[in-house]
Coordinates of C-alpha atoms in Angstrom, one line a residue:
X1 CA 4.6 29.4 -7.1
X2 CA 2.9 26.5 -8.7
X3 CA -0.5 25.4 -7.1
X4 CA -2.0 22.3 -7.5
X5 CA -5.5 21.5 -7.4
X6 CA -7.7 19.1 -7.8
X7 CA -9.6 17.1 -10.5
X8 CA -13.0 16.9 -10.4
X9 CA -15.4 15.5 -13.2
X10 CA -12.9 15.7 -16.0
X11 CA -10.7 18.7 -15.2
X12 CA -8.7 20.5 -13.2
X13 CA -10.1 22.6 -10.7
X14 CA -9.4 25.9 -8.3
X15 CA -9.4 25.5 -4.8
X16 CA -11.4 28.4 -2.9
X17 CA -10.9 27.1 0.3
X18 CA -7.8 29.4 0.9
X19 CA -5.7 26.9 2.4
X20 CA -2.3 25.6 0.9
X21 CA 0.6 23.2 2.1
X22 CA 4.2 23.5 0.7
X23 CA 5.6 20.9 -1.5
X24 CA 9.2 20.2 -1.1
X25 CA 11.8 18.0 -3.1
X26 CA 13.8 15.9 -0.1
X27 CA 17.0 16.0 -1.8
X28 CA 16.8 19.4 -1.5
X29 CA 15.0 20.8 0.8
X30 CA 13.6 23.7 -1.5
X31 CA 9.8 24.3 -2.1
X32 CA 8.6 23.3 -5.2
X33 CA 5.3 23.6 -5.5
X34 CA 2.3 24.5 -3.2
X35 CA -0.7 22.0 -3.1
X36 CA -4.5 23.3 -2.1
X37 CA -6.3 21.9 1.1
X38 CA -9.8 21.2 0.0
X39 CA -12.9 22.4 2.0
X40 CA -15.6 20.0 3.3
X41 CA -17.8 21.5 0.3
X42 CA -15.0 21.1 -2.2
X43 CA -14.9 17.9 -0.9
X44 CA -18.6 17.0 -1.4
X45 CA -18.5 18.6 -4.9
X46 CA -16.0 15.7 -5.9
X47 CA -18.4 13.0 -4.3
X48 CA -21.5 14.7 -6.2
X49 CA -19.3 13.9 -9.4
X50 CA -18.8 10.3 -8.8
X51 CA -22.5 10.4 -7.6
X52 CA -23.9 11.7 -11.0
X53 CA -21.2 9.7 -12.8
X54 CA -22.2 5.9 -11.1
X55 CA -25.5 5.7 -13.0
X56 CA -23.8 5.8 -17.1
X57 CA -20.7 4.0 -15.3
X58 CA -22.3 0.7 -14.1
X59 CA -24.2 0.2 -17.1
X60 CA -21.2 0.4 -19.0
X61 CA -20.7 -3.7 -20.1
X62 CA -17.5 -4.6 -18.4
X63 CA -15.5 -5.6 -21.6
X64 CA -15.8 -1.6 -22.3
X65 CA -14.8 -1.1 -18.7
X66 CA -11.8 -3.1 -19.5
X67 CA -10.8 -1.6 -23.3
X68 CA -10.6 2.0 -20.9
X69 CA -7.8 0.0 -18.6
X70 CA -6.0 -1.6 -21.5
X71 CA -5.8 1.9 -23.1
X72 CA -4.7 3.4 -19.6
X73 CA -2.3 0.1 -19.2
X74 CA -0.8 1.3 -22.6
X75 CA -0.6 5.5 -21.5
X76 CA 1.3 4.3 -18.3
X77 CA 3.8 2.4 -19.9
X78 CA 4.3 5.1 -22.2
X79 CA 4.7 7.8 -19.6
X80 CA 6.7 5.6 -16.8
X81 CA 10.3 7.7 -17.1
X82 CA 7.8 10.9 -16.5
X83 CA 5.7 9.0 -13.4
X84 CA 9.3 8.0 -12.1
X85 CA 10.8 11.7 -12.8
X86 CA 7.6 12.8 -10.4
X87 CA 8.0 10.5 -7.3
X88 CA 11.5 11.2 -7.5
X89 CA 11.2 15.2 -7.1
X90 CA 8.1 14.9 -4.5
X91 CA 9.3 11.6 -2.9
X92 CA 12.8 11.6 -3.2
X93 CA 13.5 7.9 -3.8
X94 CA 15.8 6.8 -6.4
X95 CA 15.1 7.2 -9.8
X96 CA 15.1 2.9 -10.5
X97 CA 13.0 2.5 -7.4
X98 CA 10.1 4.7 -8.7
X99 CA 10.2 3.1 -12.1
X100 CA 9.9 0.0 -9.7
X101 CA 6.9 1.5 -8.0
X102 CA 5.2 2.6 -11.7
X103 CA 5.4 -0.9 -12.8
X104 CA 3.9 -2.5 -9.7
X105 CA 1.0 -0.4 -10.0
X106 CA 0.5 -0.9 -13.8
X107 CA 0.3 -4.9 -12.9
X108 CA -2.8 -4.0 -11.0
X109 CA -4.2 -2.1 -13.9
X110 CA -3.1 -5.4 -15.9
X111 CA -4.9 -7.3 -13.4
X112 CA -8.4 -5.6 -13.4
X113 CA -8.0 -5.2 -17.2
X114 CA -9.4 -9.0 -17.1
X115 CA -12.8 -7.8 -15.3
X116 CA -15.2 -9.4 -17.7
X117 CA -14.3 -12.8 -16.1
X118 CA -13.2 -11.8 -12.6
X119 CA -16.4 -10.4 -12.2
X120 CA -19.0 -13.1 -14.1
X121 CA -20.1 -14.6 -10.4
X122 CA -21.4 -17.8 -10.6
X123 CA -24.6 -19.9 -11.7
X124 CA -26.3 -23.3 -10.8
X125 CA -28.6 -25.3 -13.0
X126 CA -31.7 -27.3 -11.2
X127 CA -31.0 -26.4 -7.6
X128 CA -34.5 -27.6 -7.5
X129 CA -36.8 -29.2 -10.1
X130 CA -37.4 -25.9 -12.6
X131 CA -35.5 -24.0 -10.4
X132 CA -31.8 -21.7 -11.2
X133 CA -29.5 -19.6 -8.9
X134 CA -27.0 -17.6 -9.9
X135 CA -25.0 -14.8 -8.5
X136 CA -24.7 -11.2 -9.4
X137 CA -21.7 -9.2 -8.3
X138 CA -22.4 -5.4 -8.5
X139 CA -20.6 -2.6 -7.9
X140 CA -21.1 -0.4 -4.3
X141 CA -21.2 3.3 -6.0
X142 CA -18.6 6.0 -4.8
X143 CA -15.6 4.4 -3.5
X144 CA -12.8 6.7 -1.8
X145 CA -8.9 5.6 -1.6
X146 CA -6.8 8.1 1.0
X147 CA -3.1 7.1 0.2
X148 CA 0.0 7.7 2.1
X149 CA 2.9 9.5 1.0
X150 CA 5.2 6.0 0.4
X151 CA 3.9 4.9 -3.0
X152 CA 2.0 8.3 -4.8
X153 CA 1.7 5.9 -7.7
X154 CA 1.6 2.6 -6.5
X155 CA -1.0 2.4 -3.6
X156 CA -3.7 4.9 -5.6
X157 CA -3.5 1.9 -8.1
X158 CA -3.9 -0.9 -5.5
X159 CA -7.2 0.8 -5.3
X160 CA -8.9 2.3 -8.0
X161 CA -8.1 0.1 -11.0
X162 CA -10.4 -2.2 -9.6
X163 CA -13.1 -0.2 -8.0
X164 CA -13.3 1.5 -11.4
X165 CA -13.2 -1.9 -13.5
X166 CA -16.0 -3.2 -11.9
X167 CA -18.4 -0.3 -12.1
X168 CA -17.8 2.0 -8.7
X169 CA -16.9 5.6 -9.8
X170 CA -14.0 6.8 -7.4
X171 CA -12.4 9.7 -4.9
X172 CA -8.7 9.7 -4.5
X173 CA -7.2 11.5 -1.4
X174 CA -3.4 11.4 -2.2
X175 CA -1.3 12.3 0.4
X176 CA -0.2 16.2 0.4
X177 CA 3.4 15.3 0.5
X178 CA 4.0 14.0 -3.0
X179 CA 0.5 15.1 -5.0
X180 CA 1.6 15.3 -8.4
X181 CA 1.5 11.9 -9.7
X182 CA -2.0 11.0 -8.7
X183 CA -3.5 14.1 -10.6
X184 CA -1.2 12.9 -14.0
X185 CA -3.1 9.5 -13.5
X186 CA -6.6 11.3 -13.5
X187 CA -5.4 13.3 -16.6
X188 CA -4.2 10.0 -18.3
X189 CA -7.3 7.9 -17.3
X190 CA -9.5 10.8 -19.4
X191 CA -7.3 10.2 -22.4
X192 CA -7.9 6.8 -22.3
X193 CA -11.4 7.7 -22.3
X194 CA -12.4 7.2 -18.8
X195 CA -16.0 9.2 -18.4
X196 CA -16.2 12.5 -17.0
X197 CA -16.6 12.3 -12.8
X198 CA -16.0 8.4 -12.8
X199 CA -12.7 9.2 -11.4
X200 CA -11.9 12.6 -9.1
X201 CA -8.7 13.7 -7.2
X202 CA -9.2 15.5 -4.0
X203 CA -5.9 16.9 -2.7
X204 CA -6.5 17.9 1.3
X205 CA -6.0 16.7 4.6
X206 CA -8.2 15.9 7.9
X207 CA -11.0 18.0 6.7
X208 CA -11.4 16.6 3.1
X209 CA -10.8 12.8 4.8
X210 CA -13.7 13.4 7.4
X211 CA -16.0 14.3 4.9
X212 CA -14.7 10.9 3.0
X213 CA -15.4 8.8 5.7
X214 CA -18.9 10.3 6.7
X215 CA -20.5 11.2 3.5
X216 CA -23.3 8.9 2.7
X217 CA -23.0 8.8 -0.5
X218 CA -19.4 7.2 0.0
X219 CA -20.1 3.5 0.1
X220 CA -16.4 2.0 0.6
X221 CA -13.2 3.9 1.9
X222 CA -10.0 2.0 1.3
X223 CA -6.5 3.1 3.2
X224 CA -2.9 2.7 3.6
X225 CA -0.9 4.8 6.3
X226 CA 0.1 4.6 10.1
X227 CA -1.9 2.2 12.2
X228 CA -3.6 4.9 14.6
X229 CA -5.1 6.7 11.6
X230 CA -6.0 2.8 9.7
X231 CA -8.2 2.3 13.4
X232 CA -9.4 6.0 13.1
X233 CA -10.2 5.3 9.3
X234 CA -11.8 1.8 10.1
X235 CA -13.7 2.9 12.9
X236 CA -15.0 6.0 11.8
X237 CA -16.4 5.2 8.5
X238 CA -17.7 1.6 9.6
X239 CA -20.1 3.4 12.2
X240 CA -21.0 5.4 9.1
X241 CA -21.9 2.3 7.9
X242 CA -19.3 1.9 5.0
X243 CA -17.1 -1.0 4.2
X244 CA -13.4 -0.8 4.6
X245 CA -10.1 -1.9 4.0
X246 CA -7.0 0.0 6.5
X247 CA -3.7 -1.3 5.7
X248 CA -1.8 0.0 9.0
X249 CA 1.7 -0.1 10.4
X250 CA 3.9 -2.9 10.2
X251 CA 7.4 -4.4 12.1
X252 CA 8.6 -6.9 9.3
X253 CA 10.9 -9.6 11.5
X254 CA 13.7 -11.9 8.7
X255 CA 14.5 -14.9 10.6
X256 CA 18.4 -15.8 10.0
X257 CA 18.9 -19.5 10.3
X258 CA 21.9 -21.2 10.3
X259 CA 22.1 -22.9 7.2
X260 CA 20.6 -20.0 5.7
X261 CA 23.4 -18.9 2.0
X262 CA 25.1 -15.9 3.7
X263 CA 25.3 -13.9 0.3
X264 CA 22.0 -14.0 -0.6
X265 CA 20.8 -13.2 2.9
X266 CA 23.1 -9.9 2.9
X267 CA 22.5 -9.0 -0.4
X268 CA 18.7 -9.2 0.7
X269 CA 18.7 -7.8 3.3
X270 CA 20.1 -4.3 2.5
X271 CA 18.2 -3.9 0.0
X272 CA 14.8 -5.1 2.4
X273 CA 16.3 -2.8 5.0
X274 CA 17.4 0.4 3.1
X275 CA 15.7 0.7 -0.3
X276 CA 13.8 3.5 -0.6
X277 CA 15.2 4.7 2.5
X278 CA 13.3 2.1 4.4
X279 CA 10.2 3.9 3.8
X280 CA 7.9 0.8 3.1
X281 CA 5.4 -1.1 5.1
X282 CA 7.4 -4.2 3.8
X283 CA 10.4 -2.9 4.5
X284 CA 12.8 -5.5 7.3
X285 CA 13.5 -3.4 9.8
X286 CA 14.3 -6.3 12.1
X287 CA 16.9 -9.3 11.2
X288 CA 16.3 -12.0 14.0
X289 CA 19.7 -14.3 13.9
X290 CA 19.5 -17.7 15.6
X291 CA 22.9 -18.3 17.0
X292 CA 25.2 -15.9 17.9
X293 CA 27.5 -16.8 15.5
X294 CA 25.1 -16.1 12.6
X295 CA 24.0 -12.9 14.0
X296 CA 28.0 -11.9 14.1
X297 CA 28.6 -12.8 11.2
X298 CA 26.0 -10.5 9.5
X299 CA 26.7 -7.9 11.5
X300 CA 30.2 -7.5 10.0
X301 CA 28.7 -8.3 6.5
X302 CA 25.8 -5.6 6.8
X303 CA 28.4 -3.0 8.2
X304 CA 31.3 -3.8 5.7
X305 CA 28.1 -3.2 3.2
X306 CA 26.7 0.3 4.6
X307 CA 30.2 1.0 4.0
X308 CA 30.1 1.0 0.6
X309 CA 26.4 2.6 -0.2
X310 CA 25.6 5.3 -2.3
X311 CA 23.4 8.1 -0.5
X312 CA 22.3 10.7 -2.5
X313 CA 19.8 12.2 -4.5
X314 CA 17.4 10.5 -6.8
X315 CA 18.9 11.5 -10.1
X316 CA 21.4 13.9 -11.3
X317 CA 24.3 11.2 -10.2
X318 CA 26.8 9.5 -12.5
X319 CA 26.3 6.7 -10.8
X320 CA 22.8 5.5 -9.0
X321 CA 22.5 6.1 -5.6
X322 CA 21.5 3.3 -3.6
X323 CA 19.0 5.3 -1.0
X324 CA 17.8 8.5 -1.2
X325 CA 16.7 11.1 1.3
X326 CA 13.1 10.7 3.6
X327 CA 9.9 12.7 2.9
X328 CA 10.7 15.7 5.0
X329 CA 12.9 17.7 7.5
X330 CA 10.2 16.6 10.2
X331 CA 10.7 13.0 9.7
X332 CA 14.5 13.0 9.4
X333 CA 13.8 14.5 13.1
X334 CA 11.7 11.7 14.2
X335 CA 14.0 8.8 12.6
X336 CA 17.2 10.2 14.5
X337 CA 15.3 10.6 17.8
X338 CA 14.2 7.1 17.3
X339 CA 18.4 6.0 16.9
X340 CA 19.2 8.4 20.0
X341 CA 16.3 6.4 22.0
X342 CA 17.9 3.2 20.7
X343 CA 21.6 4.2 22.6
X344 CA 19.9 5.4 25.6
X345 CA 17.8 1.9 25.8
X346 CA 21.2 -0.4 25.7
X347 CA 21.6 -1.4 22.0
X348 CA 24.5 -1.3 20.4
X349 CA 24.8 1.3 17.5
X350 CA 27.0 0.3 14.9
X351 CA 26.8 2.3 12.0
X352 CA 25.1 5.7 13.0
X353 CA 23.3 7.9 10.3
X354 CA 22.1 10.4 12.7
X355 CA 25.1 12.9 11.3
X356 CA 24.9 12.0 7.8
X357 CA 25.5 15.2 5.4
X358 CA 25.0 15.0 1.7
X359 CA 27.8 16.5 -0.2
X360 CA 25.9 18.8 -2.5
X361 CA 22.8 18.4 -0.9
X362 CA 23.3 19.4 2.5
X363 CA 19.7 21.0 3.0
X364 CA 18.4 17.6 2.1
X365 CA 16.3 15.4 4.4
X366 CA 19.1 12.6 4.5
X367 CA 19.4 10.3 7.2
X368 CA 22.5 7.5 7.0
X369 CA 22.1 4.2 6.9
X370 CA 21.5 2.9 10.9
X371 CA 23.1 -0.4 12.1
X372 CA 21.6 -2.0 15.9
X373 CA 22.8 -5.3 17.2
X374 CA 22.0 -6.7 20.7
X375 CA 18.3 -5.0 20.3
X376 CA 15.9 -6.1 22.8
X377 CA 12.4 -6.7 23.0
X378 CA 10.7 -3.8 25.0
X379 CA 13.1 -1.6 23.2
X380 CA 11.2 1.3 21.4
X381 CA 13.1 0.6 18.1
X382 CA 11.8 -3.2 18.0
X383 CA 8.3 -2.3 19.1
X384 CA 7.2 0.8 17.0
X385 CA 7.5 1.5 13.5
X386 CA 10.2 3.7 12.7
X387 CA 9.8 3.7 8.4
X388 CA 13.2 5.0 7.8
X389 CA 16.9 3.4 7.4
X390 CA 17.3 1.7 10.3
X391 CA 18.3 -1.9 11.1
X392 CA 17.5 -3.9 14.1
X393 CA 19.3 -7.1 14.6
X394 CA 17.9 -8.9 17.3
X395 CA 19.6 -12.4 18.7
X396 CA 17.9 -15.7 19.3
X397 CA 19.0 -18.8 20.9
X398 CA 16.4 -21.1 18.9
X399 CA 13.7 -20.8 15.8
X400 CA 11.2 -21.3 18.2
X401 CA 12.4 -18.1 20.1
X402 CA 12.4 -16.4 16.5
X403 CA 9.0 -17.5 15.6
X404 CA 7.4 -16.6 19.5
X405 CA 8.8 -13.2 18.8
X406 CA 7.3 -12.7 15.7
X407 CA 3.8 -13.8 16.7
X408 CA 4.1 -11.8 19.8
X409 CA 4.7 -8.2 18.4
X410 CA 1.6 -6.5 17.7
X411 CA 2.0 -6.0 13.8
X412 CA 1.6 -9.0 11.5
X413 CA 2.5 -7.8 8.1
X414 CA 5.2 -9.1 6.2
X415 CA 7.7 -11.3 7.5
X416 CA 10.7 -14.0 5.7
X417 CA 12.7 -16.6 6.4
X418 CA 16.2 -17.8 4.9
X419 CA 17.4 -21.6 5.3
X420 CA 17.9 -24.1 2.9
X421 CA 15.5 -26.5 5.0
X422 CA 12.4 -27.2 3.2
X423 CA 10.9 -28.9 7.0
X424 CA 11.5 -25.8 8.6
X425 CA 10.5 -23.0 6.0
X426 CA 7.3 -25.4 5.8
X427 CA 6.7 -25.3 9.2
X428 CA 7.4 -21.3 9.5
X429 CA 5.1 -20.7 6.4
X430 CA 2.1 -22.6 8.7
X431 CA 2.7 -21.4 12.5
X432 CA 3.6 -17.5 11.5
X433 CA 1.3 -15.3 12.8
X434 CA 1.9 -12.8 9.6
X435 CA -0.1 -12.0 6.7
X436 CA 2.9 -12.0 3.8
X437 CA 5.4 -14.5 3.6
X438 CA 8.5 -14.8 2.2
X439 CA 10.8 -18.0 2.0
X440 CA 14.0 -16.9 0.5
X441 CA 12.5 -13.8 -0.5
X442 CA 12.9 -10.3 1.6
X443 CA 9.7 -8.3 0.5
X444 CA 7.2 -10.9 -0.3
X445 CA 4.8 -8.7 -1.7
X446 CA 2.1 -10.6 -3.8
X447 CA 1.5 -9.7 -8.0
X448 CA -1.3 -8.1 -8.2
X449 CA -3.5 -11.2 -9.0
X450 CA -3.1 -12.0 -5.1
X451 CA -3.9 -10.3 -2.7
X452 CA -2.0 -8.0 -0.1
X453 CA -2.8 -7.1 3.2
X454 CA -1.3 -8.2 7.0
X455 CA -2.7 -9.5 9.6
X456 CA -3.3 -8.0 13.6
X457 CA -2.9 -4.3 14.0
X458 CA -1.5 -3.9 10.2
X459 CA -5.0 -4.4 9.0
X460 CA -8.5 -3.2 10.1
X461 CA -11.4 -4.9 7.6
X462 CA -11.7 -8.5 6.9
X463 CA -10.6 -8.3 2.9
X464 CA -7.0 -7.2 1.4
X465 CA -6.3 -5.4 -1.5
X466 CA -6.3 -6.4 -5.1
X467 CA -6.3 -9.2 -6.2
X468 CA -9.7 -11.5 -5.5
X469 CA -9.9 -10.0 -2.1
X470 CA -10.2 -6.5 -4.2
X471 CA -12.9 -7.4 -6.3
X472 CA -14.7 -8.7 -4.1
X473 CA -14.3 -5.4 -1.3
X474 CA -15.7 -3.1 -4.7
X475 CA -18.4 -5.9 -5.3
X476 CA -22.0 -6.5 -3.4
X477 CA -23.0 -9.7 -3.9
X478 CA -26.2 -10.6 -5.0
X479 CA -28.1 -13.8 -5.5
X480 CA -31.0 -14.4 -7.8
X481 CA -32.7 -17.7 -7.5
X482 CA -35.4 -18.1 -10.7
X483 CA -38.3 -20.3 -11.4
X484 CA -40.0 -19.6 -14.4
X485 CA -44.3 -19.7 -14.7
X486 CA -44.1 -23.2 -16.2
X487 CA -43.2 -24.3 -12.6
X488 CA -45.9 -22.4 -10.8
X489 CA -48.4 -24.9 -11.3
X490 CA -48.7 -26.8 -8.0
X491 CA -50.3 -22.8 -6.3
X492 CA -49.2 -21.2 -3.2
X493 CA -47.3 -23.0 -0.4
X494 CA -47.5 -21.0 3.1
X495 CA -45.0 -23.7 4.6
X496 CA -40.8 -22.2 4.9
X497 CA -40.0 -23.1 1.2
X498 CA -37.4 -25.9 0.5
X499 CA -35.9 -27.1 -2.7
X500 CA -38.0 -30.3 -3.8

């Protein structure tokens, strides 16, 4: 059996800690590979390389900080089929859907490859007579990224790219589900001559993350996942007095309007609702129809659609699948329990996946595309999180309705609207209580040169990721203000000093 380990200043390297966790493929079900659980010390041996590594690293000028994520940029586009090949076997989401997820993670590394000017601060002549300020923005020292199982590739680039870029050396916790792919990117960083323990791949779980979140030579922790472990995360390494960004859980509401094109909200919607098996934090798990003639309307679209999708595994098809499995047998559990608590609450279940078996597959962690109508507020399937292929079509008798739900639910990630009134997608895009907005647009997840992040319980830490919000989370600012001797003249002044 294949072990994976980690990679610590430049290499791969053993685990002694004894401990292992299975790697399966969800299509299959089989084991594929084992994966080490670090100890606390293997742990603090990765942080001791970033440590020794930060010194060399910041004083590297950031246009060479830059050529090393231009020659990484290039490495991962030539190695995307590959990257995709790996989520697809660990994750199990379509083959087209991990190149998806490459790509969006190479736009980050596109965005941080411009670090000589996104990190040049900012500098003012004569703020008094003789007398300059400027601004330094310098990087914190070891960063750490723990990433969820969702995007291997994707969220470890939301991260480190930038931390790198601007001078931090880094520790990546992937998640022990799908490790592969974040140990490729260390090996791929080296070729494109990244310095030896600048960046470090810790596979492990609670034990190698405690040790993340308390170590003081750790300065920033960055974290996407479930929002009880993002409020763990956040509160445990901020009273270990560490900056953080937790991404957290998320309910992403569509509002339906009347007006709203019917084709383009269907053909939206399923693929908001079900792509990669509607594991995403921006997936829409909840379609909120104004008017009950809209809502049954799309009812009998979505269904008439669920009809006709492809479930299957990853690659190997003649013809794409449209969803794949979820990440394991335990999760497949926990989705159908949350369709069985759906029934038992009062909503209607139209299209049941709960007894979905893949022809050729059947050991695989499938689960069928899910269809609710009549859901309720109160209901567990419109108030928690269920991150699988489930669709929640709730009814409103007004926008206003819509909108009070939305800002009422305790997550505020990603939400949309479809209507071909400009007055009221303007008004939607001011009053929402959400972090990501889409207007015509399912998944409104921002390029890289913005920043993403939600607002309420999907987020703990004031700053999102990438974009200016990332820079500035990897950056301390600093602010120099200069006067040089020909302005000493005048002596000492004991007096609080003001700009003459």
């Amino acid at each position: 059996m294949n072990t994976l380990g980690n990679y610590i200043n430049g290499q791969h390297t053993e685990s002694t800690s004894g401990r292992v966790a299975p790697v399966f493929n969800p299509a299959t079900g089989e084991q594929t590979r084992q994966v080490v659980l670090s100890s606390a010390d293997e742990t603090r041996a990765a942080i001791a390389s970033a440590q020794e590594a930060f010194a060399k690293w910041r004083a590297v000028t950031p246009l060479n900080r830059a050529r090393v994520m231009f020659k990484f940029k290039a490495l991962l586009e030539q190695h995307a089929d590959e990257l995709a090949e790996m989520i697809t076997a660990e994750h199990g989401k379509v083959f087209s859907d991990a190149k998806g997820e490459v790509t969006r993670g190479l736009e980050v590394v596109e965005f941080a490859c411009g670090i000589p000017h996104l990190q040049k601060g900012e500098h003012s002549l004569n703020v008094g007579r003789g007398v300059d300020s400027m601004s330094l923005m310098q990087p914190l020292g070891v960063c750490a990224g723990i990433a969820p199982f969702n995007f291997p590739a994707m969220v470890p680039m939301w991260m480190f790219p930038v931390a790198i870029a601007c001078g931090n050396t880094f520790v990546m916790k992937p998640s022990e589900k799908d490790p592969s792919v974040p140990l490729r990117l260390a090996e791929l960083l080296t070729e494109a001559g990244l310095p030896e323990g600048v960046f470090n791949v810790v596979n492990g779980d609670k034990e190698s993350v405690d040790v993340l979140l308390s170590d003081d030579r750790v300065q920033a922790v960055s974290f996407v996942g479930s929002t009880p472990i993002a409020e763990y995360i956040y509160s445990t390494a901020s009273a270990n007095g560490k900056r953080v960004q937790a991404l957290g859980g998320a309910k992403n509401h569509m509002i339906v309007m009347p007006d709203a094109d019917p084709e383009q909200v269907v053909g939206s919607l399923m693929g908001a609702a079900y792509g990669s098996a509607g594991e995403r934090c921006m997936a829409i798990s909840v379609a909120v129809c104004v008017g009950d003639e809209v809502a049954d309307n799309l009812v009998k679209r979505i269904g008439e659609e669920i009809d006709t999708m492809r479930v299957g595994p990853g690659v190997g098809l003649p013809e794409e699948a449209h969803m794949g499995p979820v990440i394991s047998k335990v999760h497949a559990d926990k989705v159908k329990e949350y369709i069985t608590s759906g029934v038992e609450e009062g909503a209607t279940l139209l299209r049941d996946g709960r007894e979905f078996v893949c022809k050729g597959n059947e050991n695989g962690y499938f689960v069928g595309p899910t269809l609710f109508d009549n859901v309720k507020r109160g209901m567990r399937i419109y108030e928690e999180e269920i991150f699988g292929p489930v669709l929640c079509v709730v009814r409103a008798e007004s926008y206003a309705e819509a909108v009070q739900m939305i800002n009422e639910h305790e997550y505020g990630n990603g939400t949309a609207i479809f209507t071909r009134d400009g007055d009221t997608a303007r008004q939607f895009c001011e009053e929402i209580q959400v972090g990501m907005v889409g207007v015509n647009v399912p998944i409104p997840v921002p390029m890289a040169f913005h920043s993403f992040g939600g607002w309420k319980r999907s987020l703990f830490g004031p700053l999102h990721m990438h974009g200016p919000d990332g820079v500035r989370f990897y950056t301390r600012m600093k602010t120099v203000t200069a006067r040089w001797p020909t302005g000493l003249r005048a002596g000492a002044e004991f007096s609080m000093p003001t700009m003459k």
